[in-house]
Amino acid sequence: MSDAVDVPFLDAAHGRSGRHTPVWFMRQAGRSLPEYKSVRGEGSILHAIKQPDVAAEITLQPVRRYGVDAAVLYSDIVVPPHAVGFGIDVAPGTGPVADVPFRSRADLDRLRPLEVDDVSYVVDTVKLLAAELPADVPLLAFAGAPFTVGSYLIEGRPSKDYRYTKAMMYDDESLFNDVMDRLATSAITFISAQLSAGARAFQLFDSWTGSLSKRDYEHFVKPHSTRVFAELHERHPDAAYIHFGIGCDHLLESMYDAMPADGRRVLGLDWRTPIDEARSRLGDDLVVQGNLDPALVLAGESAAVRGAEQVLADNRRADGSQHPGHIFNLGHGVNQHSDPGVLQAVVDLVHERTS
Amino acid sequence: MSDAVDVPFLDAAHGRSGRHTPVWFMRQAGRSLPEYKSVRGEGSILHAIKQPDVAAEITLQPVRRYGVDAAVLYSDIVVPPHAVGFGIDVAPGTGPVADVPFRSRADLDRLRPLEVDDVSYVVDTVKLLAAELPADVPLLAFAGAPFTVGSYLIEGRPSKDYRYTKAMMYDDESLFNDVMDRLATSAITFISAQLSAGARAFQLFDSWTGSLSKRDYEHFVKPHSTRVFAELHERHPDAAYIHFGIGCDHLLESMYDAMPADGRRVLGLDWRTPIDEARSRLGDDLVVQGNLDPALVLAGESAAVRGAEQVLADNRRADGSQHPGHIFNLGHGVNQHSDPGVLQAVVDLVHERTS
């Protein structure tokens, strides 16, 4: 694909100055938008994801409404295990719930490696979107990282303590590694299929890995996430990639290091780590994504705008200009009770202040 | 009180070598113990706290069972606002729930400063315990820090995003400061009453302040928590104190700095920050409390023992000896589904390995 068209998202991912600081929001498509509710029927999100025309329309809605600089595929991190028949669904109001949690070696039989044909509907959705999206709005693929997906399979549902996951890590490391290895392979297949079909960047969500100490992250998790990035970088050397987790301030160096240094690597920040502090730790060339606290969006326009102004201030260089390596986002997904008008005010503010 | 008796907890708090590394567990008294269930009737925990004989018995149970090196008063962080008639209770299975959340200046009328007479039952419980506890097992007082207590009052119930609290911080800083100021004063009164009645150390729980960035913590929260420690240190210069929060790795320097440097200050660590890393950041003389992951206790004895051994290894000095400034604890409260036998194995391990 040509870069003849000015693409703010890719400019920022490359750390070069562009038209303006690009903006997109994690979970920008979905329940916070009234037009989503009118397209979506009842039933599981996994059912909607299987209908390419519906999934493409939902993906496009926030691009049309907000004028954001990237589209993010309407999908879910449990699509790969669901697609291979593990027996997992997304319960409205709860999150991923497994019919039977993964607790012993025999459960590996339910977790065969993903094949592209298992998710042909996702490939079809990506193709529709690649044809429809404006040339300056790239499509982002995403997948859950092995630890975060694995924690859902092993716990069987959203957890506060990850007790079964940590029990397996400590008591049966060999099985834990086998689970992580299969999930890493599936994430590679899943993202690669989307990049081949027209997505131009991807984000690996390791949302819950912040529950681990740095030692445990380095030992049990990082090797698997590193493999995901390395293999995808080899297959798709032009794709930009983002690594993101919640409450991962103590893991930032490790998570950054999991991405190939010779690629277009972007570190996703939640709202706890100011951009300038991340650069002081990881180098002035660091390309970051983030990091307005989504609670400030819930709090209303005045708090959200003040918070967004602070994020832009944190990204300012000594000479007063904006650092080019910044993709504006929230520090976590859009809460479903967010007011779209507040998000619009944030998009407009960022574009106006940086163009 | 004389230090003629060897008191492992106080030795460690002073950073001097003692009989062994002291152990206690946050939430060691309560629902994880069968003997607790037989003493406690139905109804709110706040009702049980108001009966000094019951509260003292519950406080003593884990001391008898485990042989831990400190007793922690059976109490709750919402006792002070409950005692002044704010209208808050602890709902079983949910946590603190306010009848009417704190949302506007008029709500200050429901939050008058605590007086000692409001919590005379707590003073009575402390006096019973001071008379009954072995001389080498000090009683610990505790209170919620202004931010954490305030978040319950403002949200009205346990929250994932602290949206109303953050909205008040950003949109009405003056009101937010008034709330924090009253809660700081109440925490001082509450803890001071317990220290005067016989408690010998205290812990300030700022469990949820890790939801804030360091900038917001420094600006909105730290001044109030600093005042709590400073005034208590002035009134009770011999008392040791512990500052603790969950997911606060990014705030450790600030939280440590909130405690007077000329006192017996102890930094509570959750399981994310290894002890040796905390000392590399804050100085080799740092006295720490922690930090076995409570999920490993849930996971079972083998995982818990491996985790405890790692904590002891993290506290080892270059010459192979244990650093004297370590109070062994979990990195969060005991989960109610924990097996007391696993906790006993941890206590025994720590005592055996360090005596």
mmCIF file of N, CA and C in Angstrom, chain A residues 256-328:
data_model
loop_
_atom_site.group_PDB
_atom_site.id
_atom_site.type_symbol
_atom_site.label_atom_id
_atom_site.label_comp_id
_atom_site.label_asym_id
_atom_site.label_seq_id
_atom_site.Cartn_x
_atom_site.Cartn_y
_atom_site.Cartn_z
ATOM 1 N N TYR A 256 7.774 -3.119 26.409
ATOM 2 C CA TYR A 256 8.374 -2.444 25.253
ATOM 3 C C TYR A 256 9.411 -3.358 24.604
ATOM 4 N N ASP A 257 10.183 -3.989 25.460
ATOM 5 C CA ASP A 257 11.254 -4.862 25.007
ATOM 6 C C ASP A 257 10.717 -6.105 24.290
ATOM 7 N N ALA A 258 9.462 -6.442 24.513
ATOM 8 C CA ALA A 258 8.873 -7.601 23.829
ATOM 9 C C ALA A 258 8.627 -7.332 22.349
ATOM 10 N N MET A 259 8.702 -6.060 21.950
ATOM 11 C CA MET A 259 8.478 -5.715 20.532
ATOM 12 C C MET A 259 9.814 -5.548 19.822
ATOM 13 N N PRO A 260 9.920 -6.008 18.557
ATOM 14 C CA PRO A 260 11.194 -5.900 17.835
ATOM 15 C C PRO A 260 11.649 -4.445 17.730
ATOM 16 N N ALA A 261 12.929 -4.226 18.031
ATOM 17 C CA ALA A 261 13.452 -2.863 18.063
ATOM 18 C C ALA A 261 13.553 -2.257 16.670
ATOM 19 N N ASP A 262 13.573 -3.107 15.631
ATOM 20 C CA ASP A 262 13.721 -2.567 14.277
ATOM 21 C C ASP A 262 12.369 -2.364 13.596
ATOM 22 N N GLY A 263 11.281 -2.442 14.362
ATOM 23 C CA GLY A 263 9.969 -2.256 13.763
ATOM 24 C C GLY A 263 9.350 -0.938 14.157
ATOM 25 N N ARG A 264 8.072 -0.778 13.817
ATOM 26 C CA ARG A 264 7.319 0.426 14.167
ATOM 27 C C ARG A 264 6.605 0.152 15.467
ATOM 28 N N ARG A 265 7.327 0.194 16.565
ATOM 29 C CA ARG A 265 6.719 -0.219 17.826
ATOM 30 C C ARG A 265 6.175 0.974 18.598
ATOM 31 N N VAL A 266 4.997 0.755 19.138
ATOM 32 C CA VAL A 266 4.277 1.792 19.878
ATOM 33 C C VAL A 266 3.919 1.210 21.238
ATOM 34 N N LEU A 267 4.209 1.957 22.299
ATOM 35 C CA LEU A 267 3.876 1.489 23.637
ATOM 36 C C LEU A 267 2.561 2.136 24.086
ATOM 37 N N GLY A 268 1.574 1.293 24.353
ATOM 38 C CA GLY A 268 0.296 1.799 24.856
ATOM 39 C C GLY A 268 0.405 2.083 26.343
ATOM 40 N N LEU A 269 -0.056 3.247 26.765
ATOM 41 C CA LEU A 269 0.002 3.634 28.181
ATOM 42 C C LEU A 269 -1.402 3.756 28.738
ATOM 43 N N ASP A 270 -1.616 3.229 29.943
ATOM 44 C CA ASP A 270 -2.856 3.601 30.606
ATOM 45 C C ASP A 270 -2.631 4.965 31.258
ATOM 46 N N TRP A 271 -3.625 5.472 31.996
ATOM 47 C CA TRP A 271 -3.552 6.856 32.466
ATOM 48 C C TRP A 271 -2.610 7.035 33.651
ATOM 49 N N ARG A 272 -2.059 5.942 34.170
ATOM 50 C CA ARG A 272 -1.220 6.082 35.356
ATOM 51 C C ARG A 272 0.186 6.582 35.035
ATOM 52 N N THR A 273 0.643 6.381 33.813
ATOM 53 C CA THR A 273 2.005 6.765 33.448
ATOM 54 C C THR A 273 1.979 7.964 32.510
ATOM 55 N N PRO A 274 2.397 9.132 32.964
ATOM 56 C CA PRO A 274 2.433 10.289 32.055
ATOM 57 C C PRO A 274 3.401 10.035 30.901
ATOM 58 N N ILE A 275 3.053 10.565 29.745
ATOM 59 C CA ILE A 275 3.864 10.341 28.538
ATOM 60 C C ILE A 275 5.308 10.774 28.753
ATOM 61 N N ASP A 276 5.503 11.924 29.389
ATOM 62 C CA ASP A 276 6.884 12.403 29.552
ATOM 63 C C ASP A 276 7.680 11.471 30.464
ATOM 64 N N GLU A 277 7.000 10.882 31.452
ATOM 65 C CA GLU A 277 7.717 9.957 32.324
ATOM 66 C C GLU A 277 8.097 8.688 31.553
ATOM 67 N N ALA A 278 7.186 8.212 30.700
ATOM 68 C CA ALA A 278 7.508 7.030 29.891
ATOM 69 C C ALA A 278 8.729 7.311 29.015
ATOM 70 N N ARG A 279 8.792 8.505 28.432
ATOM 71 C CA ARG A 279 9.962 8.838 27.584
ATOM 72 C C ARG A 279 11.226 8.982 28.415
ATOM 73 N N SER A 280 11.083 9.469 29.652
ATOM 74 C CA SER A 280 12.297 9.593 30.472
ATOM 75 C C SER A 280 12.820 8.203 30.839
ATOM 76 N N ARG A 281 11.938 7.223 30.910
ATOM 77 C CA ARG A 281 12.373 5.867 31.228
ATOM 78 C C ARG A 281 12.849 5.107 30.000
ATOM 79 N N LEU A 282 12.200 5.335 28.847
ATOM 80 C CA LEU A 282 12.435 4.465 27.692
ATOM 81 C C LEU A 282 13.083 5.167 26.513
ATOM 82 N N GLY A 283 13.388 6.432 26.667
ATOM 83 C CA GLY A 283 14.079 7.122 25.585
ATOM 84 C C GLY A 283 13.210 8.159 24.915
ATOM 85 N N ASP A 284 13.839 9.223 24.457
ATOM 86 C CA ASP A 284 13.076 10.345 23.920
ATOM 87 C C ASP A 284 12.417 10.014 22.590
ATOM 88 N N ASP A 285 12.874 8.963 21.927
ATOM 89 C CA ASP A 285 12.258 8.604 20.642
ATOM 90 C C ASP A 285 11.025 7.722 20.814
ATOM 91 N N LEU A 286 10.709 7.383 22.039
ATOM 92 C CA LEU A 286 9.592 6.469 22.292
ATOM 93 C C LEU A 286 8.300 6.960 21.639
ATOM 94 N N VAL A 287 7.674 6.077 20.876
ATOM 95 C CA VAL A 287 6.355 6.365 20.312
ATOM 96 C C VAL A 287 5.315 5.772 21.252
ATOM 97 N N VAL A 288 4.383 6.606 21.675
ATOM 98 C CA VAL A 288 3.407 6.174 22.677
ATOM 99 C C VAL A 288 1.985 6.325 22.161
ATOM 100 N N GLN A 289 1.108 5.561 22.773
ATOM 101 C CA GLN A 289 -0.322 5.718 22.544
ATOM 102 C C GLN A 289 -0.992 5.937 23.896
ATOM 103 N N GLY A 290 -1.874 6.916 23.939
ATOM 104 C CA GLY A 290 -2.635 7.152 25.173
ATOM 105 C C GLY A 290 -2.847 8.630 25.395
ATOM 106 N N ASN A 291 -3.218 8.997 26.627
ATOM 107 C CA ASN A 291 -3.590 8.136 27.710
ATOM 108 C C ASN A 291 -4.556 8.840 28.647
ATOM 109 N N LEU A 292 -5.626 9.378 28.060
ATOM 110 C CA LEU A 292 -6.652 10.064 28.854
ATOM 111 C C LEU A 292 -7.443 9.045 29.687
ATOM 112 N N ASP A 293 -7.595 9.344 30.968
ATOM 113 C CA ASP A 293 -8.352 8.466 31.865
ATOM 114 C C ASP A 293 -9.820 8.389 31.404
ATOM 115 N N PRO A 294 -10.302 7.187 31.058
ATOM 116 C CA PRO A 294 -11.700 7.085 30.597
ATOM 117 C C PRO A 294 -12.705 7.526 31.663
ATOM 118 N N ALA A 295 -12.291 7.514 32.931
ATOM 119 C CA ALA A 295 -13.193 8.007 33.976
ATOM 120 C C ALA A 295 -13.460 9.497 33.809
ATOM 121 N N LEU A 296 -12.507 10.227 33.218
ATOM 122 C CA LEU A 296 -12.731 11.662 32.997
ATOM 123 C C LEU A 296 -13.725 11.888 31.863
ATOM 124 N N VAL A 297 -13.785 10.943 30.918
ATOM 125 C CA VAL A 297 -14.824 11.027 29.879
ATOM 126 C C VAL A 297 -16.195 10.812 30.517
ATOM 127 N N LEU A 298 -16.272 9.851 31.418
ATOM 128 C CA LEU A 298 -17.524 9.632 32.145
ATOM 129 C C LEU A 298 -17.876 10.850 32.998
ATOM 130 N N ALA A 299 -16.842 11.511 33.517
ATOM 131 C CA ALA A 299 -17.078 12.634 34.426
ATOM 132 C C ALA A 299 -17.702 13.819 33.711
ATOM 133 N N GLY A 300 -17.523 13.921 32.396
ATOM 134 C CA GLY A 300 -18.155 15.002 31.652
ATOM 135 C C GLY A 300 -17.151 15.821 30.859
ATOM 136 N N GLU A 301 -17.683 16.735 30.025
ATOM 137 C CA GLU A 301 -16.838 17.416 29.047
ATOM 138 C C GLU A 301 -15.750 18.263 29.697
ATOM 139 N N SER A 302 -16.051 18.948 30.772
ATOM 140 C CA SER A 302 -15.032 19.843 31.309
ATOM 141 C C SER A 302 -13.861 19.049 31.867
ATOM 142 N N ALA A 303 -14.137 17.978 32.605
ATOM 143 C CA ALA A 303 -13.045 17.144 33.127
ATOM 144 C C ALA A 303 -12.291 16.465 31.987
ATOM 145 N N ALA A 304 -13.017 15.992 30.976
ATOM 146 C CA ALA A 304 -12.367 15.292 29.862
ATOM 147 C C ALA A 304 -11.451 16.232 29.086
ATOM 148 N N VAL A 305 -11.916 17.451 28.854
ATOM 149 C CA VAL A 305 -11.105 18.403 28.095
ATOM 150 C C VAL A 305 -9.874 18.811 28.905
ATOM 151 N N ARG A 306 -10.049 19.007 30.191
ATOM 152 C CA ARG A 306 -8.876 19.330 31.026
ATOM 153 C C ARG A 306 -7.879 18.180 31.008
ATOM 154 N N GLY A 307 -8.400 16.960 31.096
ATOM 155 C CA GLY A 307 -7.507 15.801 31.066
ATOM 156 C C GLY A 307 -6.793 15.675 29.726
ATOM 157 N N ALA A 308 -7.518 15.931 28.622
ATOM 158 C CA ALA A 308 -6.909 15.825 27.284
ATOM 159 C C ALA A 308 -5.831 16.891 27.115
ATOM 160 N N GLU A 309 -6.086 18.077 27.648
ATOM 161 C CA GLU A 309 -5.070 19.140 27.564
ATOM 162 C C GLU A 309 -3.806 18.725 28.320
ATOM 163 N N GLN A 310 -3.986 18.035 29.434
ATOM 164 C CA GLN A 310 -2.828 17.575 30.196
ATOM 165 C C GLN A 310 -2.043 16.523 29.406
ATOM 166 N N VAL A 311 -2.759 15.626 28.728
ATOM 167 C CA VAL A 311 -2.074 14.618 27.909
ATOM 168 C C VAL A 311 -1.241 15.301 26.822
ATOM 169 N N LEU A 312 -1.821 16.297 26.168
ATOM 170 C CA LEU A 312 -1.063 17.016 25.133
ATOM 171 C C LEU A 312 0.135 17.739 25.751
ATOM 172 N N ALA A 313 -0.045 18.278 26.945
ATOM 173 C CA ALA A 313 1.080 18.956 27.621
ATOM 174 C C ALA A 313 2.186 17.962 27.936
ATOM 175 N N ASP A 314 1.801 16.755 28.329
ATOM 176 C CA ASP A 314 2.804 15.731 28.650
ATOM 177 C C ASP A 314 3.599 15.310 27.421
ATOM 178 N N ASN A 315 3.021 15.536 26.241
ATOM 179 C CA ASN A 315 3.679 15.140 24.994
ATOM 180 C C ASN A 315 4.448 16.303 24.350
ATOM 181 N N ARG A 316 4.543 17.409 25.056
ATOM 182 C CA ARG A 316 5.206 18.588 24.491
ATOM 183 C C ARG A 316 6.715 18.473 24.703
ATOM 184 N N ARG A 317 7.463 18.879 23.692
ATOM 185 C CA ARG A 317 8.920 18.897 23.829
ATOM 186 C C ARG A 317 9.375 20.207 24.462
ATOM 187 N N ALA A 318 10.660 20.264 24.762
ATOM 188 C CA ALA A 318 11.188 21.453 25.455
ATOM 189 C C ALA A 318 10.928 22.727 24.653
ATOM 190 N N ASP A 319 10.898 22.619 23.334
ATOM 191 C CA ASP A 319 10.679 23.823 22.520
ATOM 192 C C ASP A 319 9.197 24.174 22.383
ATOM 193 N N GLY A 320 8.340 23.432 23.061
ATOM 194 C CA GLY A 320 6.913 23.763 23.043
ATOM 195 C C GLY A 320 6.126 23.048 21.957
ATOM 196 N N SER A 321 6.821 22.361 21.053
ATOM 197 C CA SER A 321 6.100 21.647 19.985
ATOM 198 C C SER A 321 5.653 20.272 20.479
ATOM 199 N N GLN A 322 4.677 19.707 19.781
ATOM 200 C CA GLN A 322 4.243 18.350 20.108
ATOM 201 C C GLN A 322 5.273 17.342 19.601
ATOM 202 N N HIS A 323 5.552 16.341 20.416
ATOM 203 C CA HIS A 323 6.401 15.225 19.977
ATOM 204 C C HIS A 323 5.640 14.482 18.879
ATOM 205 N N PRO A 324 6.291 14.179 17.756
ATOM 206 C CA PRO A 324 5.545 13.533 16.657
ATOM 207 C C PRO A 324 5.132 12.096 16.962
ATOM 208 N N GLY A 325 5.776 11.458 17.935
ATOM 209 C CA GLY A 325 5.493 10.041 18.199
ATOM 210 C C GLY A 325 4.389 9.852 19.216
ATOM 211 N N HIS A 326 3.209 10.338 18.889
ATOM 212 C CA HIS A 326 2.079 10.226 19.826
ATOM 213 C C HIS A 326 0.775 9.937 19.106
ATOM 214 N N ILE A 327 0.162 8.839 19.476
ATOM 215 C CA ILE A 327 -1.185 8.488 19.018
ATOM 216 C C ILE A 327 -2.105 8.717 20.210
ATOM 217 N N PHE A 328 -3.010 9.670 20.073
ATOM 218 C CA PHE A 328 -3.897 9.989 21.195
ATOM 219 C C PHE A 328 -4.960 8.902 21.332
#
